[in-house]
Amino acid sequence: MSVATIAPFVDLAGPPASESWLGAWETSADCAYCRDTAGRLLAANLSFARKFGRTSHALAAAHVADFVHADDLAAVLATNAELARDPHRATSQHRWVTPQGMRWFAWDETALLDEAGVIVAFRAVGRDITRQRLAEEQFYRLSRAVEQSPVSIVITDLDGRPLYVNSKFIAVTGHTLEDIIDQQIEILRAGHPDEASYRAFWETIRRGEEWRGELATRRDAHNTVWESVKVSCLRSPSGEITNFLCLREDITERKKLEQELRQVQKMESLGTLAGGIAHDFNNLLAIINGYAEFCQQGTPPPELLDKSLREIHRAAQRASGLVKQILTFSRKTEVRFSPVDLNQLARELISLLAETFPRTVTFQLKLQDRLPPLLADQIQLQQIVLNLCVNARDAMPQGGTITLTTDTHAGASLPHLHVDPAKRYARLRIADTGTGMSPEVRARLFEPFFTTKPVNQGTGLGLAVVYGIVTAHHGCIDVESTLGVGSAFSAYLPLAENHSAPAALLAAPDAFPGGTEQLLIVDDEDPLRELLATAFTQKGYRVATAASGLDAIAHVQDTTRPFQAVLLDLNMPGASGIDVLKIIRVCRPHVPVIVISGHITPEARKELEALGQREFIQKPYRLDDIGRRLRSLLGARTIG
Ligand code: ADP
Ligand code: MG
C-alpha cells in the first residue's frame, strides 16, 4: 500500500495557520499526531501514517477510536483531563490497532494552547514498544512462576554464593537471601551427609554436568526433611557456565510412603512363609512334648532322661532361632547401617527358607571365603535375599535349584552398571532354574505393582522393594534371564572400607563364666526371673530378685542392700524398666546394667541411650550369652 505524505489537516480545525500542528515532529522517526479535544485527528506525521497504513485522506476523517484498542479508549481520553492541568503534559502506554495487529505504544502528550490560554489540541509523540512490553510480560510471568513454584529455587554464582532464592526457599528454610549472605551460609552444602559427598557434588557440577540426589536435612530435633535435589549449570549464549541453578523438592511424604510400602511388603513375604513356619514349629513342639512325656513316665533310666533333656533343649534352641528370625524380620525398626557379614546372613536365612520352601526346591550356596563386611542394614539385606528367593521359588512350580553366590568385584570392572569405579562391591547373586522372563516382563520388572501372578499370589512389590533397598545402599542390580532356562538377580553392594569385622565374626562362644558378685535380677515374668536366678546362682553369683518395677526401685533406693550389676527387663506393668534405670543412674551411677527385652522400639532405644545405656540383650536369649556379657562388664575376675 502506498502511503501519501500527510500535511497537517489544517482545514479541519482553526489554527495556527502558519505553523504546523506537529512542529519539529513533522519529520520525526517517532510517530506523532494531534487530536482535538473530542478525539478527532488534526494532523499526523509520516511515521504515524505508515504505522497505521492510511492515506492522508483517510486519516483526515479519522477519530482516535478508529485506532485505539477498544479496552484502552477510555484511558486515552482520560489523559485529556491530566493534559488540561498545568504543566499540560502526560505519558501513557496503550494498545493501538495497526494493520500488523495490536501494538503497544508509549506516548508523550502535550496540550497546545492558543494566545488566550485555551486548549485547542493535544499533540502525542510516541513509539512502538510492543517487543519490550511482551518481553516484560514474559519476564513477569516467568518470575511469578519461579516465585510461586512449589519447588525451592536457588541461583548461585560459580562459587556457590546465592544470588537469588525464591519464596518457597525462604518459607522452607526460614532464611532470606540477606540472612544467607550475612551469615555466609553454604546453601549448596545443606543435606550432604559428609565432606566426600559434598566434594563429589562440586566435581560433578564443575564438569558442567547435572547433579541429582536425595538429601536429608535436620530441621530440628524431631524433624528430618527429605529433599530431591537437582543442581544444573546455567550457561551464557556463548556456552560458558555463568551460574548454578539448584532445585529442591520436599519428598518427605514420599519417603514415608516408601517406608510404609516396605513394611507392607515385608509382612506380605512373611505371610508367604508363615505356613511353612507353623509346620516347622509343630514339629519342634512334637519333639519337646514327646521327650517330656518320656521323662514323666515312671522312673526313666538316666540315659533316656539325659537324651530327652538334650533333645528338648535342642528343639527349643531351634524354635527360638526361628522366632528370632521372624521377629527381626517382621519388626518395624529404624534403618541401621552397621558392618554385616553377608555370608553369615545368607547361611542363616537359607536354612530358614530351606525348611519352609517346598521339598522340590533345593538350595546351593557358593560363598566366597573371607568376604569383607558390608556396611548395610541387616534387616533390609535379609529382605533382599527373601524377596529374590520367593520369586525364584514362584518361577519354579515344578521345583528346581536356587543358587546363592557371594563374591567381590571392583567397581571399575562393572562399567555397564554405572557404579563408582573407585569402590569395591560385594555381589549377592540368586539364580534359579525356573521359567525365565520375556523381554516385556524384564522391562517392567522393578515397577511397583507390576506382577504376572494371579491376584492373591503377587502384589508386584517384591522387586520394587529390592530396588529401593539396593539404591539406598548405593548399590545396583543386574538381571540375567533366559526364557525356559532360568533367571539370576545380582545385587552389588559397596564394601565397608576400614570397618572392623562384624560382631558375629568375633570370638567364638565359650562357656558361661562364673562370678561371686551380688546381682539384682528384675523381671515380672516368674519363670524367666527364676530361670535367670537359678542359672546365676549356680555359677556362684549371689542373686536378689525383683518381680516388678516398683519392687526394683525400692531395692535400688535401699542403701543397705548393695549389688554390683543389674539384669533389667524393660516391659513391665507399673514402673517400666526405663523408670528403674533412671533411679539406678541417680542412686548407683556406677553399677552396670544389662537391658533384656523382647522388643525395643526405636524411641525406647533412643531414651535408653540418652540414659547412657549401652548393653542390650534380645529375647529369646541364650543364658551363656548373658553370662559372658555380664562377665565382661564386671571385669575378667572369673572364679574357678
Ligand atoms: P510379585 O512377585 O508379587 O509378582 P515382584 O516385584 O517380586 O512381584 O516381581 C514382579 C514380576 O517379575 C513377577 O510377577 C514375575 O513375572 C517377574 N519375576 C520376578 N522374579 C522372577 C524370576 N526369578 N523368574 C521369573 N520371573 C520373575
Ligand atoms: Mg515377588
XYZ file of C-alpha atoms and ligand atoms in Angstrom:
668
model
C 0.000 0.000 0.000
C 1.412 3.364 -0.834
C 1.106 5.990 1.811
C 0.862 9.579 0.872
C 2.735 12.245 2.685
C 0.356 13.822 5.027
C 0.249 17.510 5.575
C -1.363 18.865 8.668
C -5.110 18.808 8.190
C -5.274 22.496 8.804
C -8.624 22.648 7.187
C -10.196 20.539 9.926
C -9.882 22.946 12.730
C -8.911 26.505 13.033
C -5.394 27.241 13.734
C -2.103 28.034 13.786
C -2.306 28.744 10.155
C 1.323 29.494 9.597
C 2.923 26.751 11.665
C 2.344 23.038 11.541
C 0.477 21.277 14.334
C 3.332 18.880 14.678
C 6.218 21.346 14.735
C 9.576 19.578 14.935
C 7.925 16.151 14.890
C 6.672 16.680 11.380
C 9.574 14.607 10.055
C 10.391 12.602 13.185
C 11.047 8.867 13.076
C 8.733 8.625 16.091
C 5.020 8.554 15.431
C 3.346 11.873 16.101
C -0.238 13.079 15.794
C -2.520 15.835 17.032
C -6.088 15.399 18.099
C -8.718 17.884 19.113
C -10.361 17.733 22.486
C -13.054 15.464 21.075
C -10.502 12.943 19.826
C -10.608 13.784 16.114
C -7.264 13.677 14.306
C -5.947 17.093 13.282
C -2.585 16.012 11.935
C -0.284 13.024 11.760
C 3.308 12.659 10.595
C 4.633 10.201 8.028
C 5.786 7.670 10.602
C 2.286 7.589 12.080
C 0.647 7.254 8.699
C 2.963 4.398 7.767
C 2.383 2.626 11.017
C -1.360 2.750 10.542
C -1.291 2.242 6.798
C -3.727 5.004 5.972
C -3.765 7.679 3.341
C -3.855 11.309 4.187
C -7.446 11.417 3.143
C -8.489 8.546 5.377
C -6.595 9.972 8.318
C -8.237 13.318 7.887
C -11.594 11.814 8.590
C -10.406 9.633 11.459
C -11.013 9.572 15.172
C -8.617 8.040 17.713
C -11.317 5.472 18.419
C -10.604 4.062 14.953
C -7.097 3.105 16.081
C -7.106 2.608 19.807
C -7.819 -0.836 21.192
C -11.412 -0.782 22.464
C -10.330 -1.640 26.012
C -7.875 1.277 26.156
C -10.036 4.037 24.593
C -11.368 5.311 27.893
C -7.808 5.528 29.217
C -6.677 7.556 26.189
C -9.476 10.065 26.604
C -8.918 10.173 30.344
C -5.470 11.703 29.747
C -7.334 14.771 28.432
C -8.115 15.768 31.996
C -4.471 15.446 33.017
C -3.373 17.447 29.982
C -5.825 20.214 30.874
C -3.885 20.864 34.090
C -0.533 22.537 34.417
C 2.092 21.603 33.123
C -0.164 20.142 30.379
C 1.937 17.031 29.906
C 1.227 13.350 30.312
C 2.763 9.994 29.478
C 0.794 6.865 28.778
C 1.005 3.349 27.322
C -1.857 1.933 25.271
C -2.653 -0.729 22.746
C -3.365 0.504 19.212
C -4.672 -1.490 16.302
C -2.428 -1.365 13.246
C -2.518 -3.352 10.006
C 0.206 -5.561 11.583
C -2.068 -6.258 14.506
C -2.285 -4.961 18.023
C 0.740 -2.931 19.090
C 1.748 -1.265 22.347
C 2.641 2.448 22.140
C 4.273 4.675 24.721
C 3.149 8.281 24.267
C 4.414 11.682 25.462
C 1.496 14.078 25.186
C 1.347 17.869 25.355
C -1.613 20.233 25.223
C -1.415 23.014 22.617
C -2.852 26.335 23.805
C -3.846 29.480 21.894
C -2.885 33.013 22.920
C -5.815 33.179 25.304
C -4.605 30.028 27.036
C -7.427 27.881 25.736
C -6.594 24.287 24.769
C -7.009 23.795 21.074
C -5.394 20.430 20.610
C -3.290 17.599 22.078
C -0.070 16.508 20.495
C 1.173 12.971 21.098
C 4.635 11.669 20.206
C 5.305 8.018 20.726
C 6.884 4.794 19.679
C 6.013 1.160 19.271
C 7.125 -0.651 22.434
C 5.398 -3.933 21.699
C 8.544 -6.030 21.716
C 9.713 -4.594 25.010
C 6.232 -4.905 26.533
C 5.946 -8.563 25.552
C 9.435 -9.258 26.869
C 8.485 -7.622 30.160
C 5.250 -9.538 30.351
C 7.109 -12.736 29.642
C 9.657 -11.812 32.280
C 6.962 -11.118 34.868
C 5.174 -14.327 34.039
C 8.370 -16.306 34.453
C 9.355 -14.575 37.634
C 5.872 -15.125 39.068
C 6.155 -18.796 38.170
C 9.540 -19.013 39.840
C 8.310 -17.083 42.877
C 5.201 -19.199 43.302
C 6.883 -22.504 42.469
C 6.296 -25.302 44.977
C 9.973 -26.165 44.489
C 12.706 -24.279 46.339
C 14.843 -22.491 43.771
C 18.286 -21.018 44.323
C 20.578 -19.408 41.772
C 24.204 -19.042 42.775
C 27.404 -17.741 41.274
C 30.208 -20.109 40.348
C 31.448 -20.269 43.941
C 28.059 -21.311 45.240
C 27.213 -17.890 46.681
C 23.493 -17.271 46.323
C 22.254 -14.536 44.009
C 18.596 -15.400 44.172
C 16.299 -17.529 46.336
C 12.569 -17.874 45.723
C 9.753 -17.516 48.264
C 9.419 -21.258 48.717
C 13.064 -21.480 49.708
C 12.562 -18.726 52.277
C 9.417 -20.400 53.607
C 11.092 -23.797 53.903
C 14.448 -22.763 55.360
C 13.457 -19.580 57.159
C 16.488 -17.856 55.575
C 16.194 -14.844 53.306
C 18.858 -14.008 50.758
C 20.198 -11.325 53.143
C 20.496 -13.854 56.002
C 22.397 -16.261 53.835
C 24.824 -13.630 52.672
C 25.252 -12.091 56.154
C 25.774 -15.435 57.873
C 27.816 -16.837 54.981
C 25.686 -19.990 54.876
C 26.878 -22.536 52.317
C 23.459 -23.320 50.941
C 24.509 -25.920 48.422
C 26.004 -27.969 51.256
C 22.733 -28.471 53.147
C 21.896 -32.162 53.466
C 25.170 -33.638 52.216
C 25.972 -36.341 54.732
C 29.731 -35.803 54.662
C 32.601 -33.926 53.122
C 33.187 -36.603 50.463
C 29.624 -36.347 49.185
C 29.861 -32.554 49.016
C 33.178 -32.745 47.188
C 31.827 -35.240 44.649
C 28.889 -32.910 44.109
C 31.187 -29.987 43.282
C 33.276 -32.100 40.956
C 30.162 -33.044 39.031
C 28.791 -29.554 38.566
C 32.204 -28.041 37.848
C 32.469 -30.504 34.982
C 29.251 -28.939 33.678
C 27.161 -31.997 34.476
C 23.879 -32.107 36.284
C 23.873 -33.433 39.853
C 20.836 -35.192 41.306
C 20.353 -36.724 44.692
C 18.124 -37.190 47.683
C 19.335 -35.362 50.748
C 18.095 -35.364 54.307
C 18.250 -32.169 56.315
C 17.543 -31.967 60.010
C 15.186 -29.078 60.641
C 15.049 -29.553 64.410
C 15.345 -32.303 66.979
C 12.306 -34.197 65.666
C 12.022 -33.352 62.012
C 14.130 -34.568 59.177
C 13.170 -33.269 55.784
C 13.964 -35.327 52.715
C 14.535 -33.390 49.534
C 15.064 -34.401 45.960
C 17.811 -32.063 44.817
C 18.857 -31.199 41.290
C 21.696 -28.807 40.536
C 22.448 -27.799 36.963
C 24.505 -25.183 35.155
C 23.110 -22.027 33.616
C 25.051 -21.036 30.526
C 25.515 -17.813 28.635
C 24.521 -17.732 24.947
C 28.162 -18.495 24.122
C 28.021 -21.657 26.230
C 30.045 -20.570 29.246
C 28.768 -21.610 32.663
C 27.640 -18.471 34.429
C 25.562 -19.727 37.351
C 24.279 -22.799 39.126
C 20.588 -23.483 39.453
C 19.545 -25.572 42.436
C 16.028 -27.028 42.677
C 14.994 -28.709 45.929
C 11.705 -30.517 46.264
C 10.331 -31.834 49.538
C 9.829 -35.603 49.240
C 9.449 -36.401 52.945
C 5.912 -37.627 52.372
C 7.019 -39.936 49.562
C 9.835 -41.285 51.697
C 7.348 -42.091 54.440
C 5.129 -43.877 51.958
C 8.081 -45.836 50.641
C 8.880 -46.935 54.127
C 5.296 -47.982 54.720
C 5.341 -49.812 51.420
C 8.414 -51.709 52.512
C 6.736 -52.624 55.756
C 3.602 -53.832 53.972
C 5.647 -55.873 51.560
C 7.662 -57.341 54.377
C 4.514 -58.526 56.061
C 3.377 -59.951 52.755
C 6.502 -62.011 52.216
C 6.361 -63.049 55.829
C 2.808 -64.210 55.173
C 4.011 -66.460 52.384
C 6.421 -68.035 54.824
C 4.039 -68.313 57.743
C 2.566 -71.638 56.603
C 5.954 -73.266 56.461
C 6.987 -71.770 59.765
C 3.875 -73.053 61.525
C 4.661 -76.501 60.173
C 8.180 -76.232 61.493
C 7.009 -75.154 64.882
C 4.614 -78.039 65.140
C 7.469 -80.438 64.513
C 9.570 -78.837 67.210
C 6.698 -78.834 69.675
C 6.049 -82.515 68.908
C 9.668 -83.277 69.774
C 9.516 -81.331 73.016
C 6.200 -82.856 74.059
C 7.266 -86.373 73.189
C 10.506 -86.316 75.164
C 8.853 -84.530 78.076
C 6.322 -87.369 78.247
C 9.132 -89.972 78.312
C 10.639 -88.239 81.295
C 7.374 -88.194 83.196
C 6.571 -91.884 82.682
C 7.519 -93.872 85.790
C 11.238 -93.718 86.541
C 13.017 -93.467 83.211
C 16.631 -94.722 83.030
C 19.220 -91.949 83.411
C 20.444 -92.297 79.790
C 16.920 -91.703 78.466
C 16.430 -88.788 80.825
C 19.699 -87.328 79.676
C 18.952 -87.830 75.984
C 15.418 -86.442 76.360
C 16.641 -83.286 78.027
C 19.242 -82.816 75.310
C 16.657 -83.230 72.565
C 14.229 -80.883 74.298
C 16.966 -78.321 74.662
C 17.944 -78.651 71.018
C 14.394 -78.304 69.758
C 13.817 -75.267 71.956
C 17.033 -73.716 70.659
C 15.872 -74.168 67.107
C 12.458 -72.761 67.927
C 13.974 -69.684 69.492
C 16.238 -69.222 66.483
C 13.170 -69.330 64.298
C 11.311 -66.829 66.460
C 14.291 -64.507 66.418
C 14.365 -64.623 62.646
C 10.694 -63.871 62.337
C 10.899 -61.085 64.876
C 13.872 -59.326 63.347
C 12.143 -59.602 60.049
C 8.618 -58.523 60.892
C 9.566 -55.770 63.259
C 9.465 -52.180 62.199
C 12.857 -50.935 63.195
C 14.755 -47.909 62.098
C 17.278 -48.348 59.324
C 20.674 -49.000 60.858
C 23.852 -49.275 58.897
C 26.439 -51.456 60.529
C 29.053 -53.912 59.307
C 27.270 -57.087 58.206
C 28.688 -60.482 57.327
C 26.779 -61.289 54.151
C 27.783 -64.965 54.165
C 26.549 -65.472 57.687
C 23.296 -63.717 56.866
C 22.814 -65.824 53.746
C 23.501 -69.086 55.610
C 21.027 -68.271 58.355
C 18.275 -67.162 56.047
C 18.703 -70.015 53.610
C 18.447 -72.524 56.420
C 15.136 -70.937 57.371
C 13.935 -70.928 53.773
C 15.084 -74.495 53.150
C 12.760 -75.587 55.905
C 9.801 -73.606 54.628
C 10.027 -73.922 50.832
C 8.615 -76.985 49.035
C 10.939 -80.006 49.196
C 11.256 -79.904 45.392
C 13.263 -76.694 45.673
C 16.873 -77.255 46.650
C 19.434 -74.690 47.700
C 23.053 -74.409 46.763
C 25.419 -71.977 48.475
C 28.596 -70.738 46.816
C 30.033 -68.301 49.314
C 33.359 -66.611 48.818
C 35.664 -67.276 51.759
C 36.503 -64.340 53.984
C 34.083 -61.963 52.318
C 34.790 -58.493 53.744
C 31.937 -56.962 55.743
C 29.293 -54.768 54.139
C 28.086 -51.543 55.634
C 24.386 -52.274 55.487
C 21.102 -52.611 57.278
C 20.916 -56.239 58.253
C 17.143 -56.486 58.129
C 16.918 -54.864 54.733
C 19.564 -57.241 53.392
C 17.523 -60.158 54.671
C 14.604 -58.732 52.813
C 16.543 -58.686 49.547
C 17.501 -62.332 49.952
C 13.995 -63.310 50.950
C 12.229 -61.464 48.125
C 14.591 -62.805 45.472
C 14.274 -66.349 46.818
C 10.479 -66.148 46.960
C 10.427 -65.000 43.329
C 12.804 -67.809 42.387
C 10.551 -70.321 44.120
C 7.497 -68.943 42.293
C 9.339 -69.278 38.976
C 9.915 -72.998 39.652
C 6.486 -74.511 40.276
C 7.883 -77.964 39.367
C 10.879 -77.459 41.632
C 14.497 -76.729 40.790
C 17.618 -75.249 42.306
C 18.257 -71.844 43.832
C 21.944 -70.997 43.807
C 23.112 -68.247 46.098
C 26.558 -66.909 45.319
C 28.620 -64.249 47.075
C 31.820 -62.719 45.735
C 33.538 -59.365 45.301
C 34.114 -57.132 42.288
C 35.980 -53.908 41.633
C 33.613 -51.107 40.626
C 35.867 -50.443 37.632
C 35.161 -53.956 36.324
C 31.412 -53.248 36.138
C 31.241 -50.393 33.627
C 27.776 -51.394 32.331
C 26.288 -50.922 35.795
C 27.467 -47.338 36.322
C 28.766 -47.951 39.806
C 31.536 -45.983 41.475
C 34.720 -47.267 39.762
C 36.778 -46.394 42.828
C 34.821 -48.679 45.180
C 34.758 -52.410 45.731
C 31.446 -54.235 45.714
C 30.133 -57.428 47.203
C 27.840 -59.326 44.890
C 24.871 -61.317 46.105
C 23.637 -63.433 43.209
C 20.491 -65.514 43.401
C 19.922 -67.746 40.393
C 17.049 -70.105 39.675
C 16.332 -72.838 37.122
C 12.788 -71.565 36.537
C 10.700 -70.162 33.729
C 12.862 -67.155 32.892
C 11.275 -63.948 31.620
C 10.117 -62.459 28.354
C 11.711 -59.133 27.348
C 8.363 -57.409 28.124
C 8.348 -58.688 31.698
C 12.014 -57.886 32.086
C 11.455 -54.291 31.045
C 8.870 -53.689 33.770
C 10.274 -55.899 36.498
C 11.041 -53.234 39.077
C 7.865 -51.228 38.666
C 5.814 -51.184 41.843
C 2.634 -53.260 41.438
C 3.885 -54.942 38.279
C 3.095 -58.626 38.591
C 2.348 -61.530 36.287
C 0.989 -63.612 39.140
C -2.672 -64.319 39.940
C -4.458 -61.821 42.164
C -3.876 -63.430 45.526
C -0.333 -64.505 44.870
C 1.551 -61.437 43.760
C 1.443 -57.780 44.674
C 4.232 -56.722 42.365
C 6.061 -55.064 45.243
C 8.875 -57.530 45.842
C 11.347 -56.263 43.298
C 10.333 -52.627 43.763
C 11.337 -53.016 47.392
C 14.574 -54.791 46.493
C 15.383 -51.983 44.104
C 14.656 -49.350 46.767
C 16.866 -51.063 49.311
C 19.778 -51.618 46.938
C 19.627 -47.985 45.847
C 19.543 -46.800 49.448
C 22.744 -48.789 49.968
C 24.360 -47.062 46.956
C 24.428 -50.327 45.071
C 22.813 -51.602 41.904
C 21.068 -54.625 40.463
C 21.800 -56.684 37.390
C 19.365 -59.177 35.861
C 20.129 -62.091 33.555
C 17.337 -64.265 32.240
C 16.695 -66.810 29.503
C 13.163 -67.963 28.775
C 12.725 -71.577 29.792
C 16.168 -71.771 31.394
C 16.129 -69.505 34.416
C 16.945 -66.108 35.845
C 19.614 -64.616 38.037
C 19.468 -61.407 40.047
C 22.731 -59.879 41.231
C 22.754 -57.149 43.854
C 26.040 -55.254 44.046
C 26.597 -53.505 47.365
C 29.611 -51.366 48.292
C 32.000 -52.952 50.782
C 32.676 -51.214 54.061
C 36.142 -49.732 53.988
C 38.179 -49.743 57.202
C 35.499 -51.285 59.348
C 36.217 -53.817 61.983
C 34.798 -57.274 61.442
C 31.153 -57.657 62.371
C 30.489 -58.739 65.914
C 29.171 -62.091 64.737
C 32.585 -62.947 63.314
C 34.422 -62.258 66.508
C 35.114 -64.524 69.444
C 33.758 -67.996 69.249
C 31.301 -68.547 72.081
C 32.822 -70.087 75.141
C 31.167 -71.345 78.251
C 29.128 -69.442 80.814
C 31.761 -67.779 83.050
C 31.006 -67.606 86.742
C 31.414 -64.912 89.401
C 30.810 -64.061 93.049
C 29.303 -60.619 92.699
C 25.898 -59.625 94.019
C 23.317 -59.264 91.204
C 19.863 -57.752 91.044
C 17.559 -59.500 88.543
C 14.399 -57.625 87.575
C 11.654 -59.365 85.548
C 7.897 -59.543 86.113
C 7.629 -62.920 84.403
C 8.085 -65.504 87.199
C 9.559 -68.424 85.203
C 12.042 -66.208 83.392
C 13.145 -64.496 86.592
C 13.575 -67.843 88.301
C 15.481 -69.242 85.360
C 17.954 -66.360 85.444
C 18.251 -66.514 89.230
C 18.933 -70.257 89.181
C 21.456 -70.006 86.342
C 23.490 -67.262 88.005
C 23.279 -68.762 91.493
C 24.691 -71.984 90.069
C 27.595 -70.044 88.620
C 28.473 -68.698 92.047
C 26.844 -65.290 91.903
C 24.730 -64.001 94.765
C 21.319 -63.072 93.435
C 18.487 -60.828 94.609
C 15.319 -60.578 92.522
C 12.556 -58.022 91.989
C 9.219 -59.027 90.442
C 8.122 -55.549 89.380
C 9.496 -52.153 88.566
C 8.344 -50.755 91.913
C 9.966 -53.644 93.757
C 13.186 -52.935 91.929
C 13.064 -49.216 92.690
C 12.616 -49.944 96.418
C 15.603 -52.290 96.276
C 17.772 -49.752 94.464
C 16.930 -46.991 96.931
C 17.697 -49.166 99.947
C 21.402 -48.460 100.541
C 21.722 -51.367 102.955
C 21.382 -53.753 100.008
C 24.447 -53.440 97.792
C 24.752 -55.031 94.325
C 27.325 -54.866 91.555
C 25.196 -55.375 88.424
C 21.589 -55.432 87.251
C 19.782 -57.572 84.672
C 16.758 -55.478 83.783
C 13.597 -56.364 81.868
C 12.014 -53.425 80.033
C 8.345 -54.117 79.572
C 6.740 -54.357 82.958
C 3.385 -53.049 84.125
C 3.540 -50.093 86.530
C 7.071 -48.756 86.678
C 8.869 -49.777 83.468
C 12.467 -50.789 83.024
C 13.252 -47.257 81.875
C 11.869 -45.851 85.151
C 14.017 -48.286 87.108
C 17.078 -47.398 85.055
C 16.589 -43.689 85.812
C 16.616 -44.405 89.559
C 19.679 -46.635 89.211
C 21.532 -43.879 87.354
C 20.826 -41.493 90.237
C 21.332 -43.785 93.257
C 24.004 -46.151 91.916
C 25.566 -44.350 88.973
C 28.480 -46.807 88.605
C 26.553 -50.065 88.600
C 26.464 -51.684 85.147
C 23.074 -52.672 83.749
C 22.149 -55.137 81.010
C 18.748 -54.433 79.489
C 16.961 -57.608 78.390
C 13.890 -57.252 76.248
C 11.792 -58.936 73.596
C 11.305 -55.761 71.658
C 12.986 -52.390 71.967
C 11.262 -49.708 69.909
C 13.476 -47.098 68.269
C 12.043 -44.485 70.670
C 12.786 -46.611 73.719
C 16.276 -47.295 72.433
C 16.883 -43.592 71.987
C 15.677 -42.876 75.520
C 17.827 -45.652 76.948
C 20.873 -44.477 75.056
C 20.278 -40.979 76.365
C 20.492 -42.520 79.850
C 23.904 -43.887 78.924
C 22.678 -47.463 78.446
C 24.883 -49.494 76.091
C 24.201 -53.166 76.830
C 21.113 -54.759 75.267
C 20.179 -58.414 75.006
C 17.250 -59.579 72.988
C 14.763 -62.285 73.985
C 14.830 -65.141 73.279
C 18.352 -65.208 74.678
C 20.988 -67.771 75.454
C 21.940 -67.919 79.116
C 25.639 -68.294 78.338
C 25.456 -65.143 76.220
C 24.137 -63.131 79.155
C 26.777 -64.768 81.353
C 29.593 -63.685 79.053
C 28.311 -60.159 78.609
C 27.909 -59.738 82.349
C 31.390 -61.091 82.991
C 32.995 -58.678 80.566
C 31.094 -55.769 82.157
C 32.216 -56.737 85.655
C 35.778 -57.342 84.617
C 37.531 -60.617 83.929
C 37.778 -61.851 87.520
C 36.341 -65.265 86.833
C 36.305 -67.814 89.535
C 37.451 -71.347 89.018
P 5.391 -60.358 42.521
O 6.334 -61.439 42.909
O 4.448 -60.000 43.615
O 4.708 -60.614 41.232
P 7.796 -58.857 42.094
O 8.067 -57.392 42.054
O 8.559 -59.655 43.095
O 6.251 -59.036 42.304
O 8.078 -59.463 40.670
C 7.472 -58.900 39.538
C 7.378 -59.872 38.396
O 8.675 -60.140 37.910
C 6.800 -61.224 38.752
O 5.394 -61.213 38.714
C 7.417 -62.109 37.674
O 6.685 -62.011 36.479
C 8.751 -61.476 37.407
N 9.834 -62.183 38.100
C 10.458 -61.790 39.216
N 11.431 -62.646 39.572
C 11.424 -63.648 38.650
C 12.196 -64.846 38.446
N 13.180 -65.207 39.299
N 11.907 -65.609 37.355
C 10.936 -65.234 36.505
N 10.180 -64.129 36.636
C 10.404 -63.332 37.686
Mg 7.785 -61.250 44.355
